[in-house]
CSV table of C-alpha atoms in Angstrom, one decimal:
chain,number,residue,atom,x,y,z
A,26,MET,CA,27.9,-65.7,-74.6
A,27,ASN,CA,25.5,-68.6,-75.3
A,28,GLU,CA,22.5,-67.3,-77.2
A,29,ASP,CA,20.3,-70.2,-75.9
A,30,ALA,CA,20.9,-69.3,-72.3
A,31,GLU,CA,17.9,-67.6,-70.5
A,32,PRO,CA,18.6,-64.2,-69.1
A,33,GLN,CA,18.8,-64.0,-65.3
A,34,PRO,CA,15.6,-62.4,-64.0
A,35,GLY,CA,16.2,-59.1,-62.1
A,36,LEU,CA,16.1,-59.1,-58.3
A,37,LEU,CA,13.7,-56.2,-57.9
A,38,TRP,CA,11.4,-57.4,-60.6
A,39,SER,CA,11.3,-60.9,-59.1
A,40,LEU,CA,10.8,-59.5,-55.6
A,41,PHE,CA,7.9,-57.2,-56.4
A,42,THR,CA,6.2,-59.7,-58.7
A,43,MET,CA,6.6,-62.2,-55.8
A,44,ARG,CA,8.6,-64.9,-57.6
A,45,CYS,CA,10.6,-67.7,-56.1
A,46,PRO,CA,13.9,-66.4,-54.7
A,47,ARG,CA,15.8,-69.6,-55.8
A,48,CYS,CA,14.8,-69.6,-59.5
A,49,ARG,CA,13.1,-66.1,-59.8
A,50,ARG,CA,10.5,-67.6,-62.2
A,51,GLY,CA,7.9,-69.6,-60.2
A,52,ILE,CA,5.1,-67.8,-58.5
A,53,ILE,CA,4.9,-67.9,-54.7
A,54,TYR,CA,1.2,-67.1,-54.2
A,55,ARG,CA,-1.7,-69.0,-55.7
A,56,SER,CA,-3.5,-65.8,-56.5
A,57,PRO,CA,-1.5,-62.7,-57.6
A,58,ASN,CA,-4.2,-60.4,-56.2
A,59,PRO,CA,-4.2,-60.1,-52.4
A,60,TYR,CA,-7.4,-58.0,-52.5
A,61,LYS,CA,-9.5,-60.6,-54.2
A,62,HIS,CA,-10.8,-61.9,-50.9
A,63,ILE,CA,-9.9,-60.0,-47.8
A,64,SER,CA,-9.3,-62.9,-45.4
A,65,ALA,CA,-6.1,-64.1,-43.8
A,66,SER,CA,-6.5,-67.5,-45.4
A,67,HIS,CA,-6.5,-65.9,-48.9
A,68,ILE,CA,-3.7,-63.3,-48.2
A,69,PHE,CA,-1.3,-66.1,-47.1
A,70,ASP,CA,-2.5,-68.7,-49.7
A,71,MET,CA,1.0,-69.8,-50.9
A,72,ASN,CA,2.1,-72.6,-53.0
A,73,ASP,CA,3.7,-75.3,-50.9
A,74,LYS,CA,6.6,-75.5,-53.4
A,75,CYS,CA,7.8,-73.5,-56.4
A,76,PRO,CA,6.1,-74.7,-59.5
A,77,VAL,CA,9.4,-74.3,-61.5
A,78,CYS,CA,12.3,-75.4,-59.2
A,79,LYS,CA,10.3,-77.3,-56.5
A,80,GLN,CA,11.8,-75.2,-53.7
A,81,LYS,CA,9.8,-75.7,-50.5
A,82,PHE,CA,8.6,-72.2,-49.1
A,83,ASN,CA,7.8,-73.2,-45.5
A,84,LEU,CA,11.3,-74.2,-44.5
A,85,GLU,CA,10.7,-75.1,-40.9
A,86,PRO,CA,8.1,-74.8,-38.1
A,87,GLY,CA,7.7,-71.2,-37.0
A,88,PHE,CA,9.6,-70.0,-40.1
A,89,TRP,CA,7.2,-67.1,-40.8
A,90,MET,CA,7.7,-65.5,-37.3
A,91,GLY,CA,10.5,-63.4,-38.7
A,92,THR,CA,8.2,-61.7,-41.2
A,93,ALA,CA,6.9,-59.5,-38.3
A,94,TYR,CA,10.3,-57.7,-38.2
A,95,VAL,CA,10.4,-57.3,-42.0
A,96,SER,CA,6.8,-56.0,-42.0
A,97,TYR,CA,7.6,-53.5,-39.3
A,98,ALA,CA,10.7,-52.3,-41.2
A,99,VAL,CA,8.7,-52.0,-44.5
A,100,ALA,CA,6.0,-50.0,-42.7
A,101,ILE,CA,8.5,-47.6,-41.1
A,102,CYS,CA,10.2,-47.1,-44.5
A,103,LEU,CA,6.9,-46.4,-46.2
A,104,SER,CA,5.9,-44.0,-43.4
A,105,ALA,CA,9.2,-42.2,-43.7
A,106,VAL,CA,8.7,-41.8,-47.5
A,107,SER,CA,5.2,-40.5,-47.0
A,108,PHE,CA,6.3,-38.1,-44.3
A,109,ILE,CA,9.1,-36.7,-46.5
A,110,GLY,CA,6.6,-36.4,-49.4
A,111,TRP,CA,4.1,-34.7,-47.2
A,112,TRP,CA,6.8,-32.3,-45.9
A,113,ILE,CA,7.9,-31.4,-49.4
A,114,ILE,CA,4.4,-31.0,-50.9
A,115,ILE,CA,2.3,-29.7,-48.1
A,116,GLY,CA,4.7,-28.8,-45.3
A,117,ILE,CA,4.8,-29.8,-41.6
A,118,SER,CA,3.5,-27.5,-38.9
A,119,VAL,CA,2.1,-28.2,-35.4
A,120,ASP,CA,0.3,-24.9,-35.5
A,121,ASP,CA,-2.4,-25.9,-38.0
A,122,ASN,CA,-2.6,-29.7,-37.4
A,123,ARG,CA,-0.7,-30.7,-40.6
A,124,VAL,CA,1.1,-33.3,-38.6
A,125,LEU,CA,-2.2,-34.8,-37.4
A,126,TYR,CA,-3.4,-34.8,-41.0
A,127,TRP,CA,-0.3,-36.7,-42.1
A,128,LEU,CA,-0.7,-39.2,-39.3
A,129,ILE,CA,-4.3,-39.9,-40.4
A,130,PHE,CA,-3.3,-40.1,-44.1
A,131,ASN,CA,-0.4,-42.4,-43.3
A,132,GLY,CA,-2.6,-44.7,-41.1
A,133,ILE,CA,-5.1,-45.0,-43.9
A,134,VAL,CA,-2.4,-45.7,-46.5
A,135,LEU,CA,-0.9,-48.4,-44.3
A,136,LEU,CA,-4.3,-50.0,-43.6
A,137,LEU,CA,-5.2,-50.1,-47.3
A,138,LEU,CA,-1.8,-51.5,-48.3
A,139,GLN,CA,-1.7,-54.1,-45.4
A,140,PRO,CA,-2.7,-57.2,-47.5
A,141,TRP,CA,0.0,-56.4,-50.1
A,142,LEU,CA,2.6,-55.5,-47.4
A,143,MET,CA,2.0,-58.8,-45.5
A,144,ARG,CA,2.7,-60.7,-48.7
A,145,LEU,CA,5.7,-58.5,-49.6
A,146,SER,CA,7.1,-59.1,-46.1
A,147,ARG,CA,7.0,-62.8,-46.6
A,148,VAL,CA,8.7,-62.5,-49.9
A,149,ILE,CA,11.4,-60.3,-48.6
A,150,PHE,CA,12.0,-62.7,-45.7
A,151,LEU,CA,12.3,-65.6,-48.2
A,152,TYR,CA,14.8,-63.5,-50.3
A,153,LEU,CA,16.9,-63.0,-47.1
A,154,VAL,CA,17.0,-66.7,-46.4
A,155,LEU,CA,17.1,-68.3,-49.9
A,156,LYS,CA,19.6,-67.2,-52.5
A,157,TYR,CA,19.3,-67.2,-56.3
A,158,ASN,CA,20.7,-70.3,-57.9
A,159,LYS,CA,21.2,-70.0,-61.7
A,160,ASN,CA,21.9,-73.8,-61.7
A,161,TYR,CA,18.6,-74.6,-60.0
A,162,GLU,CA,17.6,-77.2,-62.6
A,163,ASN,CA,20.5,-79.5,-61.7
A,164,GLU,CA,20.7,-79.0,-57.9
A,165,ASP,CA,18.3,-80.0,-55.2
A,166,PRO,CA,16.2,-77.4,-53.4
A,167,VAL,CA,17.4,-75.9,-50.1
A,168,SER,CA,16.1,-77.7,-47.0
A,169,PHE,CA,16.5,-76.8,-43.3
A,170,CYS,CA,14.5,-79.6,-41.7
């Protein structure tokens, strides 16, 4: 193995730190903190291109419409995890409103995590469309338009 070669960044690390799917090194968002300013313009304030591999993030008009499906799936998975955790720790019963308390708890958690979930949904959608390219320095970025 070549000792000078950089190790390949891990998929989950790159996904959750919101790095470019093509090179897994460049940052996607201008500000890493989605809670810095609670406004739609700040939450979706992305770099136009990856600072490392120059991959364009907005690949075609209407590209981000697919993130609605990803966001829905992520919210359902998070709700299922919170339901199972609630069931194991507190228990579920319709006799004493524990289901209602879980619904309220889950709604508050989803509302508080929404800025981060919106960003994560965009990143997951990018990872579904763009694949990692270990030879990104020598090849042109992917383009659909």
